Short mmCIF file of C-alpha atoms in Angstrom, two decimals:
data_model
loop_
_atom_site.label_atom_id
_atom_site.label_comp_id
_atom_site.label_asym_id
_atom_site.label_seq_id
_atom_site.Cartn_x
_atom_site.Cartn_y
_atom_site.Cartn_z
CA ASN A 1 19.26 2.90 -2.23
CA ALA A 2 17.36 0.16 -4.05
CA GLY A 3 14.41 0.58 -1.66
CA VAL A 4 12.16 -2.47 -1.41
CA THR A 5 12.93 -5.27 -3.86
CA GLN A 6 10.92 -8.39 -4.60
CA THR A 7 11.65 -11.55 -6.54
CA PRO A 8 10.38 -13.12 -8.66
CA LYS A 9 8.28 -10.67 -10.71
CA PHE A 10 6.08 -13.45 -12.09
CA GLN A 11 5.44 -17.03 -10.99
CA VAL A 12 3.14 -19.84 -12.09
CA LEU A 13 2.55 -22.72 -9.70
CA LYS A 14 0.51 -25.88 -9.75
CA THR A 15 -1.92 -26.59 -6.92
CA GLY A 16 -0.07 -28.11 -3.98
CA GLN A 17 3.35 -26.74 -4.84
CA SER A 18 5.24 -24.62 -2.35
CA MET A 19 7.39 -21.58 -2.95
CA THR A 20 8.95 -18.57 -1.28
CA LEU A 21 8.47 -14.97 -2.36
CA GLN A 22 11.52 -12.93 -1.52
CA CYS A 23 11.50 -9.38 -0.13
CA ALA A 24 14.43 -7.22 0.89
CA GLN A 25 14.88 -3.58 1.89
CA ASP A 26 18.07 -1.56 2.30
CA MET A 27 16.64 1.35 4.31
CA ASN A 28 17.15 -0.28 7.73
CA HIS A 29 13.40 -0.16 8.34
CA GLU A 30 12.09 -1.92 11.40
CA TYR A 31 8.59 -2.68 10.14
CA MET A 32 7.94 -4.93 7.14
CA SER A 33 4.72 -6.37 5.82
CA TRP A 34 3.14 -8.43 3.06
CA TYR A 35 -0.08 -7.54 1.24
CA ARG A 36 -2.08 -9.21 -1.45
CA GLN A 37 -4.08 -7.22 -3.99
CA ASP A 38 -7.14 -8.69 -5.64
CA PRO A 39 -9.73 -7.03 -7.91
CA GLY A 40 -12.62 -5.70 -5.86
CA MET A 41 -10.90 -6.58 -2.56
CA GLY A 42 -8.21 -3.92 -2.45
CA LEU A 43 -5.00 -4.47 -0.53
CA ARG A 44 -5.17 -6.88 2.39
CA LEU A 45 -2.50 -7.46 5.02
CA ILE A 46 -1.17 -11.03 5.20
CA HIS A 47 1.64 -10.90 7.79
CA TYR A 48 3.83 -8.24 9.31
CA SER A 49 6.97 -7.86 11.39
CA VAL A 50 7.90 -5.05 13.79
CA GLY A 51 11.56 -6.12 13.91
CA ALA A 52 13.96 -9.00 13.44
CA GLY A 53 12.69 -12.12 15.17
CA ILE A 54 9.13 -10.81 15.58
CA THR A 55 6.24 -11.61 13.24
CA ASP A 56 2.47 -11.50 13.53
CA GLN A 57 -0.62 -12.27 11.51
CA GLY A 58 -2.57 -9.77 9.49
CA GLU A 59 -6.04 -9.95 8.01
CA VAL A 60 -5.58 -12.99 5.70
CA PRO A 61 -2.73 -15.16 7.07
CA ASN A 62 -4.03 -18.65 6.28
CA GLY A 63 -1.83 -20.62 3.89
CA TYR A 64 1.20 -18.35 4.36
CA ASN A 65 4.22 -18.40 6.65
CA VAL A 66 6.83 -15.71 7.32
CA SER A 67 10.06 -15.34 9.22
CA ARG A 68 12.32 -12.37 9.94
CA SER A 69 15.85 -13.48 10.76
CA THR A 70 17.44 -10.20 9.62
CA THR A 71 16.31 -6.57 9.45
CA GLU A 72 16.68 -6.58 5.66
CA ASP A 73 14.77 -9.71 4.60
CA PHE A 74 11.16 -10.80 5.03
CA PRO A 75 10.31 -13.86 2.89
CA LEU A 76 6.74 -15.08 2.42
CA ARG A 77 6.25 -18.83 2.09
CA LEU A 78 3.28 -20.50 0.45
CA LEU A 79 3.05 -23.93 2.03
CA SER A 80 0.71 -25.68 -0.43
CA ALA A 81 -0.48 -23.36 -3.17
CA ALA A 82 -4.18 -23.12 -3.97
CA PRO A 83 -5.96 -21.33 -6.85
CA SER A 84 -7.40 -18.89 -4.28
CA GLN A 85 -3.84 -17.63 -3.74
CA THR A 86 -3.65 -16.32 -7.30
CA SER A 87 -2.97 -12.65 -6.68
CA VAL A 88 -0.45 -9.85 -6.79
CA TYR A 89 1.75 -9.79 -3.71
CA PHE A 90 3.38 -6.63 -2.40
CA CYS A 91 6.03 -6.29 0.26
CA ALA A 92 6.33 -3.00 2.15
CA SER A 93 8.50 -1.43 4.81
CA ARG A 94 8.62 1.65 7.01
CA HIS A 95 10.78 3.26 9.65
CA THR A 96 9.27 3.12 13.13
CA GLY A 97 12.25 3.58 15.42
CA ALA A 98 13.87 6.60 17.01
CA GLY A 99 15.01 9.53 14.91
CA GLY A 100 14.12 10.56 11.38
CA PRO A 101 10.75 10.77 9.64
CA LYS A 102 8.55 7.90 10.68
CA ASN A 103 5.84 5.74 9.25
CA GLU A 104 5.99 6.53 5.55
CA GLN A 105 5.28 3.21 3.86
CA PHE A 106 7.36 2.11 0.85
CA PHE A 107 6.27 -0.69 -1.45
CA GLY A 108 8.11 -3.14 -3.65
CA PRO A 109 7.18 -3.67 -7.32
CA GLY A 110 5.11 -6.79 -6.63
CA THR A 111 5.05 -10.46 -7.56
CA ARG A 112 2.30 -11.71 -9.85
CA LEU A 113 1.42 -15.25 -8.83
CA THR A 114 -0.86 -17.63 -10.71
CA VAL A 115 -1.84 -20.97 -9.21
CA LEU A 116 -3.28 -23.46 -11.66
CA LYS B 1 -12.94 -1.06 12.94
CA GLN B 2 -11.26 1.47 10.67
CA GLU B 3 -12.77 1.69 7.21
CA VAL B 4 -11.50 3.84 4.35
CA THR B 5 -13.71 4.90 1.46
CA GLN B 6 -12.72 6.62 -1.75
CA ILE B 7 -15.15 8.45 -3.99
CA PRO B 8 -15.50 8.38 -6.93
CA ALA B 9 -14.34 4.91 -7.96
CA ALA B 10 -13.53 6.19 -11.44
CA LEU B 11 -13.11 9.62 -12.98
CA SER B 12 -12.52 10.79 -16.54
CA VAL B 13 -11.53 14.40 -17.22
CA PRO B 14 -10.12 16.40 -20.15
CA GLU B 15 -6.51 17.47 -20.00
CA GLY B 16 -5.87 20.71 -18.14
CA GLU B 17 -8.73 20.35 -15.69
CA ASN B 18 -8.21 20.73 -11.94
CA LEU B 19 -9.67 17.83 -10.00
CA VAL B 20 -10.26 16.56 -6.47
CA LEU B 21 -10.17 12.98 -5.22
CA ASN B 22 -11.88 12.20 -1.94
CA CYS B 23 -11.00 9.86 0.90
CA SER B 24 -12.94 9.33 4.11
CA PHE B 25 -12.17 7.23 7.17
CA THR B 26 -14.32 6.17 10.12
CA ASP B 27 -11.88 6.36 13.05
CA SER B 28 -10.03 9.62 13.72
CA ALA B 29 -7.33 7.83 15.74
CA ILE B 30 -4.69 7.81 13.02
CA TYR B 31 -0.93 8.39 12.93
CA ASN B 32 -0.95 9.64 9.37
CA LEU B 33 -2.61 9.43 5.97
CA GLN B 34 -0.74 8.54 2.80
CA TRP B 35 -1.70 8.96 -0.86
CA PHE B 36 -0.30 6.50 -3.38
CA ARG B 37 -0.32 6.23 -7.14
CA GLN B 38 -0.51 2.85 -8.91
CA ASP B 39 -0.02 2.44 -12.64
CA PRO B 40 -1.48 -0.66 -14.32
CA GLY B 41 0.58 -3.74 -13.52
CA LYS B 42 2.94 -1.79 -11.28
CA GLY B 43 3.61 -1.24 -7.60
CA LEU B 44 2.52 1.61 -5.34
CA THR B 45 4.37 4.90 -5.41
CA SER B 46 4.05 7.21 -2.42
CA LEU B 47 2.83 10.68 -3.42
CA LEU B 48 2.18 12.50 -0.17
CA LEU B 49 2.24 11.72 3.54
CA ILE B 50 0.28 13.86 6.00
CA GLN B 51 0.99 13.38 9.69
CA SER B 52 -2.02 13.50 12.02
CA SER B 53 -0.93 16.91 13.35
CA GLN B 54 -0.74 18.43 9.86
CA ARG B 55 -3.45 19.98 7.71
CA GLU B 56 -1.92 19.65 4.26
CA GLN B 57 1.07 18.68 2.18
CA THR B 58 2.09 19.85 -1.27
CA SER B 59 4.30 18.35 -3.95
CA GLY B 60 4.36 20.05 -7.34
CA ARG B 61 0.85 20.00 -8.81
CA LEU B 62 -0.44 17.84 -5.97
CA ASN B 63 -1.94 19.08 -2.72
CA ALA B 64 -3.37 16.81 -0.06
CA SER B 65 -5.42 18.01 2.88
CA LEU B 66 -6.43 16.28 6.09
CA ASP B 67 -9.35 17.01 8.40
CA LYS B 68 -8.96 14.41 11.11
CA SER B 69 -11.99 15.47 13.11
CA SER B 70 -14.35 14.93 10.18
CA GLY B 71 -12.46 11.88 8.88
CA ARG B 72 -11.71 13.33 5.45
CA SER B 73 -8.82 13.90 3.10
CA THR B 74 -8.70 15.30 -0.40
CA LEU B 75 -6.08 15.04 -3.10
CA TYR B 76 -6.11 18.04 -5.41
CA ILE B 77 -4.43 17.69 -8.81
CA ALA B 78 -3.88 20.95 -10.67
CA ALA B 79 -3.75 21.23 -14.45
CA SER B 80 -4.16 17.50 -15.05
CA GLN B 81 -2.11 15.77 -17.75
CA PRO B 82 -2.54 12.43 -19.56
CA GLY B 83 0.47 11.17 -17.60
CA ASP B 84 -1.59 11.55 -14.41
CA SER B 85 -3.81 8.66 -15.54
CA ALA B 86 -3.51 5.98 -12.86
CA THR B 87 -5.25 4.59 -9.80
CA TYR B 88 -4.90 6.72 -6.69
CA LEU B 89 -5.05 5.00 -3.32
CA CYS B 90 -5.57 6.55 0.07
CA ALA B 91 -4.37 4.75 3.22
CA VAL B 92 -4.52 5.58 6.92
CA LEU B 93 -2.12 4.29 9.55
CA SER B 94 -4.33 3.29 12.44
CA GLY B 95 -3.38 4.72 15.80
CA ASN B 96 -5.01 1.75 17.52
CA THR B 97 -3.55 -1.17 15.59
CA GLY B 98 -0.49 0.31 13.85
CA LYS B 99 -1.77 -1.17 10.60
CA LEU B 100 -2.16 0.59 7.26
CA ILE B 101 -5.75 0.47 6.01
CA PHE B 102 -6.41 1.12 2.32
CA GLY B 103 -9.33 2.50 0.39
CA GLN B 104 -10.41 0.82 -2.83
CA GLY B 105 -8.90 3.55 -4.98
CA THR B 106 -10.01 6.05 -7.61
CA THR B 107 -9.07 5.25 -11.21
CA LEU B 108 -8.35 8.48 -13.06
CA GLN B 109 -8.26 8.89 -16.83
CA VAL B 110 -7.06 12.20 -18.25
CA LYS B 111 -7.96 12.54 -21.92
CA PRO B 112 -5.70 14.52 -24.29
#
């Protein structure tokens, strides 16, 4: 299993540009989420999804959109990038359904985004 | 609102020392508690997961304990090595919201 994968690893954007951060998992996990990590702020939840077709807002959702059309993929879209969105973005997933060990969170390697 | 605190924020020890990292949380309604390791510029690696009904989990030189009633967890690292140098994050899965709440982390340096 590849686990949780994220692309790209690094990205530089200009203010106002849009882009999509990709996240995929091959563990058939129901729950997926996006976090951003900033110095002194820790990890903060942006959006999450409890299953395909269902998404909801986390702690810091403004400026970001998500969709979940398949179990495997959970892309994060920046609509109009701002310097305040310079951060490291992590995607995570966990199993929440019937059977098997539940609720151990697995993280992707992260995307380092700089907005100029 | 669930809050997670980790003390100390930074720790420097000589190689071979046994050490304890602390994590406290304000709401005992949790599904589980998870300890992660993060190396500089890297992602989070899961070290240990303790379910709310468990008292401790062990993996190699690592032992994590959970006292849900007092809102505390400790991560014990035996015979520390320079390769243990990293930031260690504690996170609780809230039983009320289903969300994972992180502490700020403890940055550990093990000197040869």
